[in-house]
Amino acid sequence: MDLGITGTGGNSDAQSDSQISHLALDIGGTLAKLVYFSGNKSSVKASGRSRSILQGKLHFSKFETSKIDDCVAFIKRKQLGSHHPKDLGNDRIVVKATGGGAFKFADLFKEKLDFCLDKEDEMDCLVAGANFLLKAVDQEAFTYIGGQKEFVKINQDDLYPFLLVNIGSGVSMIKVDGNGKFERVSGTSLGGGTFWGLGKLLTKCNSFDELLELSHQGNNRVVDMLVGDIYGGIDYSKMGLSSTAIASSFGKTISANKVLENYRAEDLARSLLRMISNNIGQIAYLTALRFGLKRIFFGGFFIRGHAYTMDTISVAVHYWSKGDAQAMFLRHEGFLGALGAFVNYNKQGPDNFILMQQVPKEKPKSDGTEPEGEDSFLRCLHQACWA
Ligand SMILES: Nc1ncnc2c1ncn2[C@@H]1O[C@H](COP(=O)(O)OP(=O)(O)O)[C@@H](O)[C@H]1O
Ligand SMILES: CC(C)(COP(=O)(O)O)[C@@H](O)C(=O)NCCC(=O)O
């Protein structure tokens, strides 16, 4: 992600650049996400007063949590966090980290990198990350309906409340009422881990992206039992159920005289993706209904900017809400927690980070999906600390 940058404005006079890098981590059940800043710190004089300015790039990278050693090697190679303050008690580099892995791997980071992980609550970070993106990054949220991506203009005065649905390994649903004001109101264990895990078992594919690619080419009707299969090809019109509606996900696999090997991996992947996405869309809508929320933002790496996933979720929300609620997606979907941990450095006083004045430039890929999240970046500017 490459977002343009605007200047500091006014008659300013920059002095003494020094290299700086900062890092925050979100280590989840499946993926470890890194957000790191690299750039220069300089002192600027404007109108007789001086201030510190950070200018550079905010990078986004991810690693499989099961390969955490790769993540550690990456941090070491890039010398990330080397400019962080040290813990006074043990002289270790303090790095903000969230997700279960901040607990699970605390000792590993201590031993291999001499890091002291400063643990931030996962939900707190998801909310901080989403709030930050919705406020600071233009063209962050979008709807995806009928193959059409449309960016949503966020009205800062009318942003809350909303439902944040984070689809990671599992799914968390959070009612957000403002900055730091939220409640985790629901969740489901049928999430991204379920799709990836069952998909791997059923199709024997080797990567998540391969599973998505398979689903792209599949036909779920071979696997799912449709209303028409039950009603002899006609709609169940009295209940408003069309013959093509899925009556039972994977329901056809019980009646056919077939074993797993007789099914195409593509069809199984498609059916699985629809089952998981539909289910999350429906639970999200029901949760939104419970709290009278109209806007639902979806994040988490399960979405992966994948057209069919977003379309299925959007249709589910639209269908169940009868058009009353709207599904929206975030471009930095998988990095909400890591970004939230990163912006939480801001709580710590003058040497802090605020990202601002960003102008998007990047175009989505021709098939409408987002480019790889790996090593994408935002250009950013931070102005702080009047001296
Ligand atoms: N490269 C990938 N490897 C594994 N899972 C991926 C990948 N890309 C997307 N996913 C999906 O994203 C999910 C993890 O999302 P994420 O938001 O990182 O959650 P967590 O914090 O639990 O790791 C996986 O369960 C899978 O559905
Ligand atoms: C436990 C978790 C918050 C961990 O977050 P994750 O690593 O999946 O992003 C999440 O998996 C979850 O909300 N699971 C659903 C638990 C439930 O509400 O039943």
Short mmCIF file of C-alpha atoms and ligand atoms in Angstrom, two decimals:
data_model
loop_
_atom_site.label_atom_id
_atom_site.label_comp_id
_atom_site.label_asym_id
_atom_site.label_seq_id
_atom_site.Cartn_x
_atom_site.Cartn_y
_atom_site.Cartn_z
CA MET A 1 0.00 0.00 0.00
CA ASP A 2 1.55 3.27 -0.99
CA LEU A 3 -0.14 6.37 0.24
CA GLY A 4 1.16 9.78 -0.77
CA ILE A 5 2.39 12.30 1.68
CA THR A 6 1.73 15.95 2.25
CA GLY A 7 4.27 18.38 3.59
CA THR A 8 4.36 20.14 6.91
CA GLY A 9 3.24 23.45 5.42
CA GLY A 10 4.32 26.95 6.36
CA ASN A 11 7.88 28.28 6.49
CA SER A 12 9.69 25.34 7.98
CA ASP A 13 13.36 24.60 8.19
CA ALA A 14 14.30 20.92 8.64
CA GLN A 15 17.51 19.96 10.48
CA SER A 16 19.58 16.91 11.39
CA ASP A 17 17.92 13.80 9.98
CA SER A 18 18.45 10.58 11.90
CA GLN A 19 17.30 7.08 10.89
CA ILE A 20 14.59 5.59 13.02
CA SER A 21 12.62 2.35 13.09
CA HIS A 22 9.73 1.29 15.29
CA LEU A 23 7.84 -1.96 15.51
CA ALA A 24 4.61 -3.48 16.89
CA LEU A 25 3.45 -7.10 16.72
CA ASP A 26 0.17 -9.01 16.65
CA ILE A 27 0.81 -12.72 17.06
CA GLY A 28 -2.44 -14.58 16.40
CA GLY A 29 -3.48 -18.21 16.27
CA THR A 30 -2.46 -18.53 12.62
CA LEU A 31 -0.48 -15.48 11.54
CA ALA A 32 2.03 -13.16 13.17
CA LYS A 33 1.60 -9.62 11.88
CA LEU A 34 4.24 -6.89 12.00
CA VAL A 35 3.76 -3.18 11.55
CA TYR A 36 6.98 -1.23 11.46
CA PHE A 37 7.96 2.29 10.70
CA SER A 38 11.16 3.22 8.96
CA GLY A 39 12.14 6.74 8.22
CA ASN A 40 13.86 9.83 9.45
CA LYS A 41 13.46 11.98 12.46
CA SER A 42 14.21 15.61 12.01
CA SER A 43 13.76 18.80 13.86
CA VAL A 44 11.81 21.54 12.13
CA LYS A 45 11.53 25.19 13.01
CA ALA A 46 8.30 26.93 12.16
CA SER A 47 7.13 30.31 13.38
CA GLY A 48 9.98 30.49 15.87
CA ARG A 49 9.15 27.17 17.50
CA SER A 50 10.75 23.82 16.84
CA ARG A 51 9.09 20.48 16.58
CA SER A 52 10.08 16.92 15.92
CA ILE A 53 8.92 15.29 12.70
CA LEU A 54 8.99 11.69 11.64
CA GLN A 55 8.68 11.00 7.98
CA GLY A 56 8.84 7.65 6.30
CA LYS A 57 7.00 4.44 5.61
CA LEU A 58 4.78 2.21 7.67
CA HIS A 59 5.37 -1.37 6.55
CA PHE A 60 3.09 -4.39 6.93
CA SER A 61 4.41 -7.94 6.98
CA LYS A 62 3.10 -11.29 8.08
CA PHE A 63 4.43 -14.75 8.90
CA GLU A 64 2.80 -18.01 9.82
CA THR A 65 2.73 -18.24 13.60
CA SER A 66 3.89 -21.85 13.29
CA LYS A 67 7.05 -20.43 11.68
CA ILE A 68 7.69 -17.81 14.33
CA ASP A 69 11.43 -18.31 13.90
CA ASP A 70 11.15 -16.77 10.41
CA CYS A 71 9.51 -13.75 11.98
CA VAL A 72 12.28 -13.49 14.56
CA ALA A 73 14.94 -13.78 11.82
CA PHE A 74 13.21 -11.05 9.81
CA ILE A 75 13.17 -8.68 12.81
CA LYS A 76 16.83 -9.42 13.46
CA ARG A 77 17.84 -8.91 9.83
CA LYS A 78 16.05 -5.59 9.59
CA GLN A 79 17.14 -4.55 13.08
CA LEU A 80 13.57 -3.60 13.87
CA GLY A 81 12.95 -2.00 17.22
CA SER A 82 16.58 -1.02 17.60
CA HIS A 83 15.56 2.57 18.33
CA HIS A 84 13.04 1.65 21.00
CA PRO A 85 13.59 2.68 24.58
CA LYS A 86 14.85 -0.04 26.92
CA ASP A 87 13.17 -1.39 30.01
CA LEU A 88 14.88 0.22 32.96
CA GLY A 89 14.66 -2.94 35.05
CA ASN A 90 16.22 -5.45 32.65
CA ASP A 91 17.73 -3.31 29.87
CA ARG A 92 15.67 -5.11 27.20
CA ILE A 93 14.16 -3.41 24.14
CA VAL A 94 10.48 -2.76 24.82
CA VAL A 95 8.16 -3.70 21.95
CA LYS A 96 4.38 -3.48 21.94
CA ALA A 97 2.74 -6.80 21.16
CA THR A 98 -0.79 -8.13 21.12
CA GLY A 99 -2.60 -11.39 20.37
CA GLY A 100 -2.24 -14.67 22.22
CA GLY A 101 1.32 -15.04 20.92
CA ALA A 102 2.44 -12.02 22.94
CA PHE A 103 1.99 -14.32 25.94
CA LYS A 104 2.92 -17.60 24.32
CA PHE A 105 6.16 -16.37 22.76
CA ALA A 106 7.26 -13.79 25.36
CA ASP A 107 10.22 -15.97 26.45
CA LEU A 108 11.25 -16.72 22.88
CA PHE A 109 11.42 -13.00 22.03
CA LYS A 110 13.35 -12.41 25.23
CA GLU A 111 15.91 -15.10 24.43
CA LYS A 112 16.34 -14.54 20.69
CA LEU A 113 15.98 -10.78 20.38
CA ASP A 114 16.41 -9.45 23.88
CA PHE A 115 12.89 -7.98 23.56
CA CYS A 116 10.59 -7.31 26.45
CA LEU A 117 7.08 -7.63 24.93
CA ASP A 118 4.81 -4.93 26.29
CA LYS A 119 1.47 -6.74 26.10
CA GLU A 120 -1.58 -4.89 24.86
CA ASP A 121 -5.08 -6.37 24.99
CA GLU A 122 -6.13 -7.91 21.68
CA MET A 123 -9.64 -6.42 21.51
CA ASP A 124 -8.34 -3.04 22.59
CA CYS A 125 -5.84 -3.14 19.72
CA LEU A 126 -8.39 -4.31 17.13
CA VAL A 127 -10.61 -1.37 18.03
CA ALA A 128 -7.71 1.12 18.15
CA GLY A 129 -6.50 -0.13 14.75
CA ALA A 130 -9.95 0.08 13.15
CA ASN A 131 -10.63 3.54 14.61
CA PHE A 132 -7.25 4.76 13.45
CA LEU A 133 -7.73 3.48 9.90
CA LEU A 134 -11.25 4.84 9.62
CA LYS A 135 -10.10 8.26 10.75
CA ALA A 136 -6.61 8.64 9.29
CA VAL A 137 -6.68 6.77 6.02
CA ASP A 138 -8.78 8.00 3.18
CA GLN A 139 -10.44 5.24 1.14
CA GLU A 140 -9.94 2.60 3.81
CA ALA A 141 -13.48 1.21 4.02
CA PHE A 142 -15.44 -0.09 1.09
CA THR A 143 -18.53 -2.07 0.20
CA TYR A 144 -18.37 -4.99 -2.17
CA ILE A 145 -21.63 -5.73 -3.93
CA GLY A 146 -22.13 -7.63 -7.18
CA GLY A 147 -18.43 -7.53 -7.94
CA GLN A 148 -18.29 -3.75 -7.47
CA LYS A 149 -16.00 -2.19 -4.93
CA GLU A 150 -17.13 1.19 -3.69
CA PHE A 151 -15.20 3.26 -1.17
CA VAL A 152 -17.24 4.62 1.71
CA LYS A 153 -16.86 8.22 2.77
CA ILE A 154 -16.51 8.12 6.52
CA ASN A 155 -18.31 10.86 8.38
CA GLN A 156 -16.24 11.34 11.55
CA ASP A 157 -19.25 12.79 13.34
CA ASP A 158 -21.42 9.83 12.50
CA LEU A 159 -19.06 6.88 12.76
CA TYR A 160 -20.28 5.30 16.00
CA PRO A 161 -21.67 2.94 16.96
CA PHE A 162 -20.60 0.16 14.64
CA LEU A 163 -19.99 -3.56 14.80
CA LEU A 164 -16.44 -4.72 14.16
CA VAL A 165 -16.22 -8.33 13.07
CA ASN A 166 -12.68 -9.66 13.08
CA ILE A 167 -12.36 -12.93 11.18
CA GLY A 168 -9.04 -14.40 12.22
CA SER A 169 -8.57 -18.02 13.28
CA GLY A 170 -11.79 -17.52 15.24
CA VAL A 171 -14.25 -14.65 15.04
CA SER A 172 -14.74 -11.78 17.47
CA MET A 173 -17.64 -9.35 17.24
CA ILE A 174 -17.14 -6.04 18.97
CA LYS A 175 -19.61 -3.21 19.44
CA VAL A 176 -17.59 -0.01 19.10
CA ASP A 177 -18.92 3.20 20.61
CA GLY A 178 -15.86 5.42 20.36
CA ASN A 179 -12.14 5.58 21.00
CA GLY A 180 -11.41 2.94 23.59
CA LYS A 181 -15.15 2.48 24.15
CA PHE A 182 -16.18 -0.99 23.13
CA GLU A 183 -17.63 -4.32 24.23
CA ARG A 184 -16.91 -7.75 22.77
CA VAL A 185 -20.52 -8.83 22.32
CA SER A 186 -20.20 -12.08 20.42
CA GLY A 187 -17.93 -14.49 18.64
CA THR A 188 -17.82 -17.82 16.91
CA SER A 189 -15.25 -20.55 16.62
CA LEU A 190 -16.30 -21.15 13.00
CA GLY A 191 -13.79 -18.77 11.44
CA GLY A 192 -10.76 -18.51 9.21
CA GLY A 193 -9.03 -21.41 10.97
CA THR A 194 -12.06 -23.60 10.26
CA PHE A 195 -12.02 -22.73 6.57
CA TRP A 196 -8.29 -23.19 6.22
CA GLY A 197 -8.15 -26.35 8.37
CA LEU A 198 -11.12 -28.18 6.86
CA GLY A 199 -10.11 -26.97 3.41
CA LYS A 200 -6.65 -28.41 3.80
CA LEU A 201 -8.05 -31.76 4.92
CA LEU A 202 -10.67 -31.93 2.18
CA THR A 203 -8.60 -30.69 -0.78
CA LYS A 204 -5.05 -31.54 0.32
CA CYS A 205 -3.95 -28.12 -0.90
CA ASN A 206 -0.74 -26.66 0.44
CA SER A 207 -1.49 -23.02 1.02
CA PHE A 208 -4.33 -20.75 1.97
CA ASP A 209 -4.08 -18.87 -1.31
CA GLU A 210 -4.24 -22.14 -3.23
CA LEU A 211 -7.45 -22.99 -1.37
CA LEU A 212 -8.91 -19.60 -2.31
CA GLU A 213 -7.84 -20.10 -5.91
CA LEU A 214 -9.53 -23.51 -5.96
CA SER A 215 -12.73 -22.01 -4.58
CA HIS A 216 -12.66 -19.48 -7.39
CA GLN A 217 -13.03 -22.25 -9.94
CA GLY A 218 -15.52 -24.42 -8.10
CA ASN A 219 -19.27 -25.02 -8.24
CA ASN A 220 -20.87 -25.43 -4.83
CA ARG A 221 -24.04 -26.93 -6.26
CA VAL A 222 -22.27 -30.26 -6.66
CA VAL A 223 -21.75 -30.39 -2.90
CA ASP A 224 -24.50 -28.28 -1.33
CA MET A 225 -28.12 -29.40 -1.15
CA LEU A 226 -30.23 -26.64 -2.68
CA VAL A 227 -33.89 -25.86 -2.00
CA GLY A 228 -34.56 -27.01 -5.56
CA ASP A 229 -32.96 -30.39 -4.82
CA ILE A 230 -35.52 -30.89 -2.08
CA TYR A 231 -38.53 -29.30 -3.84
CA GLY A 232 -38.13 -30.99 -7.22
CA GLY A 233 -36.53 -28.02 -8.97
CA ILE A 234 -39.04 -25.38 -7.88
CA ASP A 235 -38.87 -22.53 -5.36
CA TYR A 236 -40.32 -22.86 -1.87
CA SER A 237 -42.06 -19.62 -2.70
CA LYS A 238 -44.41 -19.52 0.29
CA MET A 239 -41.33 -18.99 2.50
CA GLY A 240 -39.47 -16.86 -0.03
CA LEU A 241 -36.82 -19.50 -0.64
CA SER A 242 -35.65 -19.72 -4.24
CA SER A 243 -34.77 -23.08 -5.74
CA THR A 244 -31.12 -21.98 -5.93
CA ALA A 245 -30.81 -21.09 -2.24
CA ILE A 246 -28.59 -23.42 -0.21
CA ALA A 247 -30.83 -25.54 1.96
CA SER A 248 -27.98 -27.52 3.50
CA SER A 249 -24.27 -26.83 3.12
CA PHE A 250 -22.48 -30.06 2.10
CA GLY A 251 -25.93 -31.72 2.25
CA LYS A 252 -25.58 -33.44 -1.12
CA THR A 253 -22.56 -35.42 -0.03
CA ILE A 254 -24.68 -37.74 2.09
CA SER A 255 -27.07 -38.82 -0.64
CA ALA A 256 -24.67 -39.35 -3.51
CA ASN A 257 -22.95 -42.67 -3.75
CA LYS A 258 -19.56 -41.02 -3.63
CA VAL A 259 -16.51 -40.80 -1.45
CA LEU A 260 -14.26 -37.78 -0.95
CA GLU A 261 -12.03 -38.64 -3.90
CA ASN A 262 -15.03 -38.43 -6.24
CA TYR A 263 -15.45 -34.73 -5.55
CA ARG A 264 -13.47 -32.01 -7.22
CA ALA A 265 -11.28 -30.06 -4.82
CA GLU A 266 -12.57 -26.85 -6.46
CA ASP A 267 -16.21 -27.64 -5.62
CA LEU A 268 -15.41 -28.60 -2.04
CA ALA A 269 -13.41 -25.39 -1.54
CA ARG A 270 -16.21 -23.28 -2.99
CA SER A 271 -18.85 -24.87 -0.80
CA LEU A 272 -16.69 -24.50 2.31
CA LEU A 273 -15.98 -20.85 1.61
CA ARG A 274 -19.68 -20.13 1.15
CA MET A 275 -20.61 -22.04 4.30
CA ILE A 276 -18.15 -20.17 6.52
CA SER A 277 -18.73 -16.75 4.95
CA ASN A 278 -22.53 -17.10 5.00
CA ASN A 279 -22.52 -18.22 8.59
CA ILE A 280 -20.32 -15.32 9.73
CA GLY A 281 -22.44 -12.86 7.72
CA GLN A 282 -25.60 -14.18 9.36
CA ILE A 283 -24.23 -14.12 12.92
CA ALA A 284 -22.83 -10.64 12.30
CA TYR A 285 -26.22 -9.42 11.16
CA LEU A 286 -28.00 -11.01 14.14
CA THR A 287 -25.48 -9.41 16.49
CA ALA A 288 -25.92 -6.04 14.80
CA LEU A 289 -29.69 -6.43 15.10
CA ARG A 290 -29.38 -7.21 18.80
CA PHE A 291 -27.71 -3.84 19.39
CA GLY A 292 -29.49 -1.81 16.71
CA LEU A 293 -26.31 -1.35 14.62
CA LYS A 294 -26.52 -0.62 10.92
CA ARG A 295 -22.85 -0.58 10.00
CA ILE A 296 -20.73 -3.69 10.13
CA PHE A 297 -16.99 -3.51 9.39
CA PHE A 298 -15.26 -6.79 8.62
CA GLY A 299 -11.55 -7.31 9.23
CA GLY A 300 -9.15 -10.21 9.74
CA PHE A 301 -6.97 -12.11 7.31
CA PHE A 302 -9.68 -14.62 6.40
CA ILE A 303 -11.10 -12.02 4.02
CA ARG A 304 -7.82 -11.60 2.17
CA GLY A 305 -9.43 -9.05 -0.18
CA HIS A 306 -11.01 -12.05 -1.88
CA ALA A 307 -13.91 -11.12 -4.14
CA TYR A 308 -16.07 -14.19 -3.55
CA THR A 309 -15.61 -14.08 0.23
CA MET A 310 -16.62 -10.42 0.40
CA ASP A 311 -19.49 -10.95 -1.98
CA THR A 312 -20.85 -13.85 0.08
CA ILE A 313 -20.61 -11.90 3.33
CA SER A 314 -22.25 -8.85 1.75
CA VAL A 315 -25.09 -10.91 0.30
CA ALA A 316 -25.65 -12.65 3.66
CA VAL A 317 -25.86 -9.33 5.53
CA HIS A 318 -28.11 -7.85 2.86
CA TYR A 319 -30.34 -10.92 2.71
CA TRP A 320 -30.85 -11.34 6.44
CA SER A 321 -31.26 -7.62 7.13
CA LYS A 322 -33.53 -7.17 4.13
CA GLY A 323 -31.20 -4.41 3.00
CA ASP A 324 -31.22 -2.61 6.34
CA ALA A 325 -27.59 -3.28 7.36
CA GLN A 326 -24.44 -2.95 5.29
CA ALA A 327 -21.23 -4.96 5.23
CA MET A 328 -18.06 -2.93 4.82
CA PHE A 329 -14.49 -4.13 4.45
CA LEU A 330 -11.16 -2.60 5.38
CA ARG A 331 -8.14 -2.47 3.10
CA HIS A 332 -5.77 -3.22 5.98
CA GLU A 333 -8.10 -5.99 7.15
CA GLY A 334 -5.47 -8.28 8.69
CA PHE A 335 -3.42 -5.60 10.42
CA LEU A 336 -5.97 -4.04 12.75
CA GLY A 337 -4.44 -5.54 15.90
CA ALA A 338 -0.85 -4.77 14.95
CA LEU A 339 -1.76 -1.22 13.95
CA GLY A 340 -3.66 -0.80 17.20
CA ALA A 341 -0.60 -1.90 19.17
CA PHE A 342 1.49 0.50 17.10
CA VAL A 343 -0.71 3.54 17.66
CA ASN A 344 -0.73 2.68 21.35
CA TYR A 345 2.87 3.96 21.52
CA ASN A 346 1.05 7.24 21.35
CA LYS A 347 -0.15 6.77 24.91
CA GLN A 348 3.40 7.06 26.12
CA GLY A 349 4.11 10.73 25.86
CA PRO A 350 6.16 12.98 23.67
CA ASP A 351 8.14 10.57 21.50
CA ASN A 352 5.02 9.17 19.98
CA PHE A 353 3.38 8.36 16.68
CA ILE A 354 0.45 9.89 14.94
CA LEU A 355 0.01 9.07 11.31
CA MET A 356 -1.70 11.69 9.34
CA GLN A 357 -2.35 13.40 6.04
CA GLN A 358 -2.40 10.35 3.85
CA VAL A 359 -3.56 10.26 0.27
CA PRO A 360 -4.16 6.91 -1.40
CA LYS A 361 -2.63 6.26 -4.77
CA GLU A 362 -2.63 2.56 -5.24
CA LYS A 363 -4.96 0.81 -7.65
CA PRO A 364 -6.52 -2.57 -6.83
CA LYS A 365 -5.64 -5.54 -9.02
CA SER A 366 -7.69 -6.04 -12.19
CA ASP A 367 -9.81 -8.82 -10.66
CA GLY A 368 -10.86 -6.45 -7.89
CA THR A 369 -8.86 -8.16 -5.14
CA GLU A 370 -6.35 -6.36 -2.97
CA PRO A 371 -2.66 -6.85 -3.60
CA GLU A 372 -0.61 -9.02 -1.25
CA GLY A 373 -0.50 -7.68 2.28
CA GLU A 374 3.14 -8.70 2.60
CA ASP A 375 5.52 -5.83 2.81
CA SER A 376 3.03 -3.27 1.65
CA PHE A 377 3.36 0.14 3.21
CA LEU A 378 1.78 3.49 3.91
CA ARG A 379 3.83 6.63 3.59
CA CYS A 380 3.38 8.59 6.71
CA LEU A 381 4.17 11.71 8.50
CA HIS A 382 4.19 12.33 12.17
CA GLN A 383 4.41 15.74 13.66
CA ALA A 384 4.68 16.02 17.35
CA CYS A 385 6.29 17.48 20.37
CA TRP A 386 6.39 21.21 20.28
CA ALA A 387 9.63 21.98 22.03
N1 LIG B 1 -1.05 -16.97 4.16
C1 LIG B 1 -1.97 -17.42 5.01
N2 LIG B 1 -1.72 -18.49 5.78
C2 LIG B 1 -2.62 -18.96 6.63
N3 LIG B 1 -3.86 -18.42 6.78
C3 LIG B 1 -4.18 -17.36 6.05
C4 LIG B 1 -3.24 -16.80 5.14
N4 LIG B 1 -3.83 -15.75 4.56
C5 LIG B 1 -5.06 -15.63 5.08
N5 LIG B 1 -5.30 -16.62 5.98
C6 LIG B 1 -6.57 -16.76 6.72
O1 LIG B 1 -6.48 -15.85 7.77
C7 LIG B 1 -6.76 -16.49 9.01
C8 LIG B 1 -5.95 -15.86 10.11
O2 LIG B 1 -6.31 -14.50 10.17
P1 LIG B 1 -5.69 -13.51 11.21
O3 LIG B 1 -6.51 -12.27 11.16
O4 LIG B 1 -4.24 -13.36 10.97
O5 LIG B 1 -5.98 -14.27 12.56
P2 LIG B 1 -5.05 -14.75 13.76
O6 LIG B 1 -4.77 -13.47 14.51
O7 LIG B 1 -5.91 -15.69 14.51
O8 LIG B 1 -3.82 -15.38 13.22
C9 LIG B 1 -6.47 -17.94 8.77
O9 LIG B 1 -7.21 -18.77 9.64
C10 LIG B 1 -6.86 -18.13 7.33
O10 LIG B 1 -8.24 -18.31 7.21
C1 LIG B 2 -9.82 -16.30 21.03
C2 LIG B 2 -9.75 -15.29 19.92
C3 LIG B 2 -10.13 -13.92 20.47
C4 LIG B 2 -8.28 -15.22 19.42
O1 LIG B 2 -8.18 -14.33 18.32
P1 LIG B 2 -7.58 -14.83 16.89
O2 LIG B 2 -6.17 -15.29 17.11
O3 LIG B 2 -8.46 -15.92 16.36
O4 LIG B 2 -7.63 -13.62 15.99
C5 LIG B 2 -10.67 -15.67 18.73
O5 LIG B 2 -10.22 -16.84 18.16
C6 LIG B 2 -12.15 -15.79 19.05
O6 LIG B 2 -12.80 -14.83 19.33
N1 LIG B 2 -12.71 -17.04 18.96
C7 LIG B 2 -14.13 -17.30 19.14
C8 LIG B 2 -14.38 -17.64 20.57
C9 LIG B 2 -15.87 -17.59 20.88
O7 LIG B 2 -16.43 -16.49 20.98
O8 LIG B 2 -16.47 -18.64 21.02
#
